[in-house]
CSV table of C-alpha atoms and ligand atoms in Angstrom, one decimal:
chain,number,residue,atom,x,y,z
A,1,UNK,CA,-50.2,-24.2,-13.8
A,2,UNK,CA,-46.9,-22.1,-12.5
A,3,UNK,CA,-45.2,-19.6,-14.2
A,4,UNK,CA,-42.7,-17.7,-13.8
A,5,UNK,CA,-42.3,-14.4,-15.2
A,6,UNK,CA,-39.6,-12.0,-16.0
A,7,UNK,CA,-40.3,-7.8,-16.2
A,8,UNK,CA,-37.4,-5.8,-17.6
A,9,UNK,CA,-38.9,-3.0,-19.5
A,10,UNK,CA,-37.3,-0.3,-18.5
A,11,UNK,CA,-35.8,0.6,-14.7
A,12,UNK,CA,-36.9,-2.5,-12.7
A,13,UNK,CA,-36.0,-6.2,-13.2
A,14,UNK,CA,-38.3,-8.5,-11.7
A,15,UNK,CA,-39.3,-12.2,-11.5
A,16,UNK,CA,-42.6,-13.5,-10.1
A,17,UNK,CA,-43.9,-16.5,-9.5
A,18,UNK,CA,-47.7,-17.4,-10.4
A,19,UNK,CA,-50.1,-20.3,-9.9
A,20,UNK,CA,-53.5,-20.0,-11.6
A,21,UNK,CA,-55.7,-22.6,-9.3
A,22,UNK,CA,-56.0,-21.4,-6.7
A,23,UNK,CA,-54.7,-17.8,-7.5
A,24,UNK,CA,-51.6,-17.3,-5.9
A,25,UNK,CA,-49.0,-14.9,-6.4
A,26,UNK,CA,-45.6,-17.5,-4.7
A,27,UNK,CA,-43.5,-14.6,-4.9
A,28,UNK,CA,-42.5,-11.2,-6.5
A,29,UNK,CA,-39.7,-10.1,-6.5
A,30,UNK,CA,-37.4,-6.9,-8.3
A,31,UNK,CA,-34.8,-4.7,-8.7
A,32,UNK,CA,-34.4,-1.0,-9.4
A,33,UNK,CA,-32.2,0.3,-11.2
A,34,UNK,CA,-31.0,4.1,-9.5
A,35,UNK,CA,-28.7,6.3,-11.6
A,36,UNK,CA,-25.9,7.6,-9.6
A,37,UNK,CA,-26.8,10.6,-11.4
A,38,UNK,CA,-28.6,12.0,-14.2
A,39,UNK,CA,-31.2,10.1,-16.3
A,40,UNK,CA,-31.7,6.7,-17.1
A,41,UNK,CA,-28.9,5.1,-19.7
A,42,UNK,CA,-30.9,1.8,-21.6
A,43,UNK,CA,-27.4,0.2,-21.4
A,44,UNK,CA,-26.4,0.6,-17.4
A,45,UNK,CA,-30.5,-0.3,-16.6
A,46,UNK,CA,-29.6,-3.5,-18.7
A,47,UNK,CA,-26.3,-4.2,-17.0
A,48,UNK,CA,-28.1,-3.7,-13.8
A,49,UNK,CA,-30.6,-6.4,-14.9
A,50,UNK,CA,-28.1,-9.1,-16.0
A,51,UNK,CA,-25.8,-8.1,-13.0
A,52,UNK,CA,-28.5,-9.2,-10.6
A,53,UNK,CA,-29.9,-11.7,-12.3
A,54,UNK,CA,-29.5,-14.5,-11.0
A,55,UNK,CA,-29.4,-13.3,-7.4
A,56,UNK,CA,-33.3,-12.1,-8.0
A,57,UNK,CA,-33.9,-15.5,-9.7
A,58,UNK,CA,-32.7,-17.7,-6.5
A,59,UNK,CA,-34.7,-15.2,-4.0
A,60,UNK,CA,-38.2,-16.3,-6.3
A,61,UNK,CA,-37.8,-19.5,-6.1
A,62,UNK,CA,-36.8,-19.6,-2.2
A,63,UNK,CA,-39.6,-17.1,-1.8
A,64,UNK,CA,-42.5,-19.6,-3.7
A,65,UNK,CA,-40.9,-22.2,-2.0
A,66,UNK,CA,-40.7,-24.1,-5.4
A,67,UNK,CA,-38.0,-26.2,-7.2
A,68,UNK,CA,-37.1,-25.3,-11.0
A,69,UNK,CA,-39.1,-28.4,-12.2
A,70,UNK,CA,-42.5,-26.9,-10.7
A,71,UNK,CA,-42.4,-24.5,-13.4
A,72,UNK,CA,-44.7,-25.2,-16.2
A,73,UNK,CA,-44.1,-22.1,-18.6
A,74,UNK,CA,-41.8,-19.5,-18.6
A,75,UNK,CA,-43.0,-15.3,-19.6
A,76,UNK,CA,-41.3,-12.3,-20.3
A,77,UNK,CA,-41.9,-8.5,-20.8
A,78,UNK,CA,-41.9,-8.4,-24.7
A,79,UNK,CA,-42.5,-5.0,-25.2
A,80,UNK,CA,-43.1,-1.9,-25.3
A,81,UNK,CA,-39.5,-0.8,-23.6
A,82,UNK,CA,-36.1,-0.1,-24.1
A,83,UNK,CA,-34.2,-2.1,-26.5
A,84,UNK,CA,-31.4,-3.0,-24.3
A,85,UNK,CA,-33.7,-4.1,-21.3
A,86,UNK,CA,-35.7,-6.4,-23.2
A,87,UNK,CA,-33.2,-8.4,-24.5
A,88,UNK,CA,-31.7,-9.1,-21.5
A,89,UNK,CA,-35.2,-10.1,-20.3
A,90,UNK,CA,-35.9,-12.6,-23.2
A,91,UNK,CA,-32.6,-13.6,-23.2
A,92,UNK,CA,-32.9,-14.8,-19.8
A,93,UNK,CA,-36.5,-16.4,-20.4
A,94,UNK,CA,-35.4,-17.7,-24.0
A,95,UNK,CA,-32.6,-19.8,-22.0
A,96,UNK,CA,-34.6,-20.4,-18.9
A,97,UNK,CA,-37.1,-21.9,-21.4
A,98,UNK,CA,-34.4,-24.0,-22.9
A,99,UNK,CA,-33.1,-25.4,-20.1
A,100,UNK,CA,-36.6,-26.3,-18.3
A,101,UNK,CA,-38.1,-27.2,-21.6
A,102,UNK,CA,-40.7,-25.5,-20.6
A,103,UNK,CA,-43.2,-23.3,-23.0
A,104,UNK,CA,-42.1,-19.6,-23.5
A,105,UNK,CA,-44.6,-16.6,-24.1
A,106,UNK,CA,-43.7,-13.0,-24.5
A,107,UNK,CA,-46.1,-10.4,-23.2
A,108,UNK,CA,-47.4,-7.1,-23.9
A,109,UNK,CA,-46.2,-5.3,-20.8
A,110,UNK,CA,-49.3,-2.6,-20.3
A,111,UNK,CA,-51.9,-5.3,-20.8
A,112,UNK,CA,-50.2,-7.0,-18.0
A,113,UNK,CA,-50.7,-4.1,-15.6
A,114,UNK,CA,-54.5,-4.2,-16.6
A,115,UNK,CA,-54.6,-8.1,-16.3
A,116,UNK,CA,-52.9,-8.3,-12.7
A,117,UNK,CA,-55.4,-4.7,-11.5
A,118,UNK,CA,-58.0,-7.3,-12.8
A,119,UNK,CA,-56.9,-10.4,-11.2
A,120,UNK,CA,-56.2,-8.9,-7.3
A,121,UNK,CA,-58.7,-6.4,-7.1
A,122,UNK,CA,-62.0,-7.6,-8.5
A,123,UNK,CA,-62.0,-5.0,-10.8
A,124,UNK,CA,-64.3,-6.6,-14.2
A,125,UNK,CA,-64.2,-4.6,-17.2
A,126,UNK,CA,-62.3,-1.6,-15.9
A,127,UNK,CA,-61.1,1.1,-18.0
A,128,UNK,CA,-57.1,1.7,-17.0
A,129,UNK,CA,-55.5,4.6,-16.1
A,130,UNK,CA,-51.8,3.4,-16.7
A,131,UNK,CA,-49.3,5.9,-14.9
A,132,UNK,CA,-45.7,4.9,-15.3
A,133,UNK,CA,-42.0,6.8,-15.9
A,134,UNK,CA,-42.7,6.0,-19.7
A,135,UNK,CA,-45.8,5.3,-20.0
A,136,UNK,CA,-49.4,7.2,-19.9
A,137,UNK,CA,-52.3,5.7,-21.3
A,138,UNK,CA,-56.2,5.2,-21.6
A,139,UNK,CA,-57.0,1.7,-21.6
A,140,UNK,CA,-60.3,-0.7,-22.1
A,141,UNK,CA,-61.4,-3.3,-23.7
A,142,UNK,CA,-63.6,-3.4,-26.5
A,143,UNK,CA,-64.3,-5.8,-29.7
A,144,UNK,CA,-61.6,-8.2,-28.8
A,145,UNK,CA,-59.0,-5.6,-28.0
A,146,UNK,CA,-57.0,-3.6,-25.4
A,147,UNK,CA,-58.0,0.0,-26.9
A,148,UNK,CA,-55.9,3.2,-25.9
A,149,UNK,CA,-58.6,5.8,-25.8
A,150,UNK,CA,-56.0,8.4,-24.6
A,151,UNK,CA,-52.5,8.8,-24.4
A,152,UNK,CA,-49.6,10.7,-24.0
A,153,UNK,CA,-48.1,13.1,-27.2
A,154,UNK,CA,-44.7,12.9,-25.9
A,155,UNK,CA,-43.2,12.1,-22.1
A,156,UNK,CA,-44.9,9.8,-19.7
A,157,UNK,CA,-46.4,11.6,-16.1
A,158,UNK,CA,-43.8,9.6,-14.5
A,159,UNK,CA,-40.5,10.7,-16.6
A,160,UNK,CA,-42.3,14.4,-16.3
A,161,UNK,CA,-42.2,14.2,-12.7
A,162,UNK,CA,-38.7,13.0,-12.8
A,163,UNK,CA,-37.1,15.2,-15.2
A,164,UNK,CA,-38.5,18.2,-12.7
A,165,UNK,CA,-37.1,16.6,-9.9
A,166,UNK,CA,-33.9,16.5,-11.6
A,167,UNK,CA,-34.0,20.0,-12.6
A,168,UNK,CA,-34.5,21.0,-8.8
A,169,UNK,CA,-32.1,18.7,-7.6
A,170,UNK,CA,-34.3,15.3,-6.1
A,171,UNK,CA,-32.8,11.8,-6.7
A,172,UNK,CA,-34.2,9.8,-9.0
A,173,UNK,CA,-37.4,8.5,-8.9
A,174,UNK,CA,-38.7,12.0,-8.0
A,175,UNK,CA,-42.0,11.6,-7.9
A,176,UNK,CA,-42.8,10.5,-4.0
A,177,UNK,CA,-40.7,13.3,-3.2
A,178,UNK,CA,-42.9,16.3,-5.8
A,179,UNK,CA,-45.8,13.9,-3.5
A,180,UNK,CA,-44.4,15.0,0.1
A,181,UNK,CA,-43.8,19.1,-1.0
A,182,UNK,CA,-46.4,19.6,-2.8
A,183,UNK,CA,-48.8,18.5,0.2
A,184,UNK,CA,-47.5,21.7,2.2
A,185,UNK,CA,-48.0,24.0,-1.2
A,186,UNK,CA,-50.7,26.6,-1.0
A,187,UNK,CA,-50.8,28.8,-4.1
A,188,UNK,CA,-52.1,27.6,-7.4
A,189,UNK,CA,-48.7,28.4,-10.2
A,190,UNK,CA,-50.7,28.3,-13.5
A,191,UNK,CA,-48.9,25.9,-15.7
A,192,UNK,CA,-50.1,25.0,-19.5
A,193,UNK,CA,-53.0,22.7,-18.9
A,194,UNK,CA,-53.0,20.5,-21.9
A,195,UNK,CA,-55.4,18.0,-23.1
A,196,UNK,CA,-55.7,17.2,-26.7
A,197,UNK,CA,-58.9,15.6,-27.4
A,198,UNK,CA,-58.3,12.4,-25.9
A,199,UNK,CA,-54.5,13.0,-25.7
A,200,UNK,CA,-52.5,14.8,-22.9
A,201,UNK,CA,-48.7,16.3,-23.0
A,202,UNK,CA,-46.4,17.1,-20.4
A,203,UNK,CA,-43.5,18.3,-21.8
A,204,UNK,CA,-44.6,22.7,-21.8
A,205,UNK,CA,-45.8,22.0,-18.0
A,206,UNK,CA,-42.4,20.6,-17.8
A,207,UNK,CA,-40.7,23.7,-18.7
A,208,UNK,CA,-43.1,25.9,-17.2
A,209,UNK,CA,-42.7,24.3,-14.2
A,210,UNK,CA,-38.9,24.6,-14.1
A,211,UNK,CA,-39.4,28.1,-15.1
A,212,UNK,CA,-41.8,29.1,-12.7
A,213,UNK,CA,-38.9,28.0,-10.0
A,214,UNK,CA,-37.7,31.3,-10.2
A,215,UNK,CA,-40.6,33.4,-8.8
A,216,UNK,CA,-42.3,30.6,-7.2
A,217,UNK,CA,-41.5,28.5,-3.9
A,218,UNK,CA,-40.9,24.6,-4.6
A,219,UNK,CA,-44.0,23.6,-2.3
A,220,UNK,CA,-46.6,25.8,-4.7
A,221,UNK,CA,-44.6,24.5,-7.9
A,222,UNK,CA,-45.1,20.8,-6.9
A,223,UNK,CA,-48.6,21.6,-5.6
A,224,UNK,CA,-49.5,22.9,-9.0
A,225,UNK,CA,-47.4,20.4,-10.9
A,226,UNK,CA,-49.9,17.3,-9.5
A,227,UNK,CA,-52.9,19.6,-9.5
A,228,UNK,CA,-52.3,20.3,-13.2
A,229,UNK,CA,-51.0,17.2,-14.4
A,230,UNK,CA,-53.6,14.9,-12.8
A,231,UNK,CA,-56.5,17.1,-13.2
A,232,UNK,CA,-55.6,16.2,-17.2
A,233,UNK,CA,-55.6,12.5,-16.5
A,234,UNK,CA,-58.5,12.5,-14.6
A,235,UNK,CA,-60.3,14.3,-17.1
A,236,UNK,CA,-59.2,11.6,-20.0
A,237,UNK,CA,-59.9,8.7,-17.8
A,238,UNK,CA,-64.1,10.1,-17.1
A,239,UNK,CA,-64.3,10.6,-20.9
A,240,UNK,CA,-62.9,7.4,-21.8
A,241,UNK,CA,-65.3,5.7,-19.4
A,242,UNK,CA,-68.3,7.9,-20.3
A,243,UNK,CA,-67.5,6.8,-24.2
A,244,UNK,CA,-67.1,3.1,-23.6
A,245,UNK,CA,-69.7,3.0,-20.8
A,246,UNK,CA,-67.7,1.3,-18.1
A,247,UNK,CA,-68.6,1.7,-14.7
A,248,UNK,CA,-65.0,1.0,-13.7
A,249,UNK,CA,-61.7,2.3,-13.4
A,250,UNK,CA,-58.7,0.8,-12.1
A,251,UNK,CA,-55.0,2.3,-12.0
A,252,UNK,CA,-51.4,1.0,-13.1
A,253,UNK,CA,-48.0,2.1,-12.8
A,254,UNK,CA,-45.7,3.4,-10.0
A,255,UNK,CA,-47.8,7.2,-10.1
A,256,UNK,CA,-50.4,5.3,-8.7
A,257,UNK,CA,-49.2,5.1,-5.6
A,258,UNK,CA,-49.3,9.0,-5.6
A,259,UNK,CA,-52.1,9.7,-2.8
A,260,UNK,CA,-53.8,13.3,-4.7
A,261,UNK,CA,-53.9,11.3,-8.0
A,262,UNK,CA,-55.8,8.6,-6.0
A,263,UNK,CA,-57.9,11.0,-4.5
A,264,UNK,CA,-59.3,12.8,-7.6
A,265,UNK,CA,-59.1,9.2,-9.5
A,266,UNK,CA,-61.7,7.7,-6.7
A,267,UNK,CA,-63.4,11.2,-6.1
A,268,UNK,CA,-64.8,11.3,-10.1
A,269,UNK,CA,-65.6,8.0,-10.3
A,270,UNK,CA,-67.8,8.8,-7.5
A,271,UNK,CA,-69.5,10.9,-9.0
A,272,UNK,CA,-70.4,8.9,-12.0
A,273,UNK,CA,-71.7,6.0,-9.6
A,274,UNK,CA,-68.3,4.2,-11.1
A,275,UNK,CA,-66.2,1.7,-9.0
A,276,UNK,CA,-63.0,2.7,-8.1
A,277,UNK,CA,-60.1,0.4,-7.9
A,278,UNK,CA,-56.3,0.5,-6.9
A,279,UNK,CA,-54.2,-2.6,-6.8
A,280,UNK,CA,-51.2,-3.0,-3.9
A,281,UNK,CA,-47.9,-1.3,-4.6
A,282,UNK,CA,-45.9,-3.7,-5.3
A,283,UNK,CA,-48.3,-4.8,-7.9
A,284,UNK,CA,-48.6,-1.2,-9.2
A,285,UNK,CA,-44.9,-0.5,-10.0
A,286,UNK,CA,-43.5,-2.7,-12.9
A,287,UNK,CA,-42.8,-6.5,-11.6
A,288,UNK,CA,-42.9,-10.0,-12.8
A,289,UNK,CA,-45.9,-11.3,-10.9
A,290,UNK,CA,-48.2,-9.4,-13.8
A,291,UNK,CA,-46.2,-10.9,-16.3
A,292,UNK,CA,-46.8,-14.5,-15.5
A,293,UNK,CA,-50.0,-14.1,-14.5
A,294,UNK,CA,-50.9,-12.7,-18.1
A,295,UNK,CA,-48.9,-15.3,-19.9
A,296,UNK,CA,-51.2,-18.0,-17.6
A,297,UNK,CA,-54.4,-16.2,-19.2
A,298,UNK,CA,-52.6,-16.5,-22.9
A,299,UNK,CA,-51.5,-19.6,-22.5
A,300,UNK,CA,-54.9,-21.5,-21.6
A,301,UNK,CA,-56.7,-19.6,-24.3
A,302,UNK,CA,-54.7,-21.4,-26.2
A,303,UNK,CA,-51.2,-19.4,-27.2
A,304,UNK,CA,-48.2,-20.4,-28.1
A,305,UNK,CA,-45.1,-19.1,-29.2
A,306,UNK,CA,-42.1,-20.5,-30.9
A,307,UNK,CA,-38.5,-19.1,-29.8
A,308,UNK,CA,-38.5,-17.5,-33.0
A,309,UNK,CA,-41.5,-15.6,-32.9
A,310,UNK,CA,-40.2,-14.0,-29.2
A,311,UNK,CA,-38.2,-11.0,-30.7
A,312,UNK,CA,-38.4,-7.9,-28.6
A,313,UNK,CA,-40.9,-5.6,-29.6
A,314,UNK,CA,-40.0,-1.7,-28.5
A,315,UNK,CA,-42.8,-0.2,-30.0
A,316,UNK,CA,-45.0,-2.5,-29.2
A,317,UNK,CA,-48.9,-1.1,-29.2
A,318,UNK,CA,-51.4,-2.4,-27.0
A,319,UNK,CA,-54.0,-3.0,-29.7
A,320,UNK,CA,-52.0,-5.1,-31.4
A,321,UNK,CA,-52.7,-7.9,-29.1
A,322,UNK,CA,-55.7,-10.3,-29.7
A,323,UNK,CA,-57.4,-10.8,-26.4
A,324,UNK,CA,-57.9,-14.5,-26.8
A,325,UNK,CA,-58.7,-15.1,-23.5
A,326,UNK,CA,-61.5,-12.1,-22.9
A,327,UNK,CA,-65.1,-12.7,-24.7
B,1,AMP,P1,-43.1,2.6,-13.1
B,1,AMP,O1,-42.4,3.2,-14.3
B,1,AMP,O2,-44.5,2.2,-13.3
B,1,AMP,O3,-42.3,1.5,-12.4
B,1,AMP,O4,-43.2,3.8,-12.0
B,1,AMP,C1,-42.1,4.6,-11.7
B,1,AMP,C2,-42.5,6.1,-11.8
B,1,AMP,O5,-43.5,6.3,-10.7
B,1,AMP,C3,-41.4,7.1,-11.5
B,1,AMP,O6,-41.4,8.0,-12.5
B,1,AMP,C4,-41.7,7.7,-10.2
B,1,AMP,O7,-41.2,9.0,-10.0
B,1,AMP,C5,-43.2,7.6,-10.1
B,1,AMP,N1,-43.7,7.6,-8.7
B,1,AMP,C6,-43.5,6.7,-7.7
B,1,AMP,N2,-44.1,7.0,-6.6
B,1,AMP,C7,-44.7,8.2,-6.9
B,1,AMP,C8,-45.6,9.1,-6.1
B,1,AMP,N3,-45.9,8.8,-4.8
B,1,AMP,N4,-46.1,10.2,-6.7
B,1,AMP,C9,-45.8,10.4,-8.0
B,1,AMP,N5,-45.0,9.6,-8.8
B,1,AMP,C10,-44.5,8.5,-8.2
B,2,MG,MG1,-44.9,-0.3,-16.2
């Protein structure tokens, strides 16, 4: 089976190109939207995506080396994301599906990070330490379900990082560059170290960071931004695994490719006699090769989806998904 699949969540657009037997991703490739300045607008990242399109379209195929009739189902990023986004990612797929009459199946867009970790990396029964601009979340499997054991109360890591960056005058995304000054930071800036039970926030270290800008030099502020910050997600991601009893964790999301957060990630599950795993970047950051390769899993466990029942879901949660395809 090949499928194509179509991310557009949130920033990036992408399309990959997926064959189940043997494995192979044929391509994978995306967009990004960049805000000349400022923060993202849902509207201009959905322009972006319809503006290039087609252009990312004809570079997939070309890429996989495949004609449009090779395709044998079509997928899509249903949710969770920005309104505007997603629709013009099911739009696309809704008419690609049409016009290939080809099957159509929308898919729950932090599963698919999990799935694709699972699929590249040999990671089993992992639990998931999703990292993205919106996103931060606890994930594993358990009684038939993708289970958040920990999330975040308000911003995602990712859109913390950024929104400091913006306040001290980094392009957007912000976070490789909080990566490269924080490695020549020394001193440890105290910053509100917040862990709810299971839950983390973001938004005080936020505004302590940006306050502590004042006294504090940007290497130390950065430094202690990532020391604090990941020290909290490291510390959700051993619990979740101590309470499930998995003896894996695996990382999603484009703060993954963040080197310290890799580091204390690997370094704990060490420590526990727990497998560590980390898929490729391009894989990591949000991209259409996860999202075909999780509608390949749905579809031969059986699903099926009629155009009507592919409406954009913003708020969509990960347990509300019934694993079909995991025992
Ligand atoms: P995603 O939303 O999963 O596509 O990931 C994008 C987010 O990853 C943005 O918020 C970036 O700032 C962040 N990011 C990318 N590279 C790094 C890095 N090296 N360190 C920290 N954050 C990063
Ligand atoms: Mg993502």
């Amino acid at each position: 089976m090949i499928c194509l699949g179509i991310e557009g969540t949130a920033h990036t657009v992408g399309i990959g190109i997926v064959r189940d037997r043997p494995f192979g991703i044929l391509s994978n490739v995306s967009s990004m939207y960049r805000p000349p300045s400022g923060g993202i607008h849902p509207r201009d990242a959905a322009n972006h995506h319809a503006s290039v399109f087609t252009d990312i379209l004809q570079k997939a195929l070309e890429r996989a080396n495949i004609k449009f009739n090779d395709i044998d189902l079509v997928a899509f990023s249903i949710g969770p994301g920005l309104g505007p986004c997603l629709r013009t990612a099911a739009t696309a797929a809704r008419s690609l599906s049409l016009y290939l009459k080809k099957p159509l199946i929308g898919v729950n867009h932090c599963i698919a990070h999990l799935e694709i970790g699972r699929a590249v990396t040999g990671a089993s029964d992992p639990v998931l330490l999703y990292v993205s601009g919106g996103n931060t979340q606890v994930i594993a499997f358990m009684n038939g379900r993708y289970r958040v054991f920990g999330e975040t109360l308000d911003i995602g890591i990712g859109n913390c990082l950024d929104k400091f960056g913006r306040e001290a005058g980094m392009p957007f995304p912000a976070g490789p560059k909080i990566e490269e000054i924080a490695r020549k930071g020394r001193k440890y800036v105290g910053l509100p170290y917040s862990v709810k039970g299971m839950d983390v926030s973001f938004s005080g270290i936020l505004t302590a960071a940006i306050n502590s800008l004042k006294r504090e030099s940007m290497e130390d502020v950065c430094f202690s931004m990532q020391e604090t910050c990941f020290s909290m997600l490291t510390e959700v991601a051993e619990r979740a695994m101590a309470h499930t009893e998995k003896e894996e964790v695996l990382l999603g999301g484009g703060v993954a490719s963040n080197e310290r957060l890799r580091n204390m990630v690997r370094k704990m599950a060490e420590e526990r006699g727990a497998k560590f795993y980390c898929p490729p970047g391009e894989l990591l950051v949000d991209n259409g090769a996860m999202i075909a390769w999780t509608a390949i899993l749905m579809k031969k466990s059986g699903i099926e989806m009629d155009i009507d029942e592919t409406a954009i879901k913003q708020n969509f949660r990960t347990d509300e998904v019934d694993v079909t395809w995991r025992h």
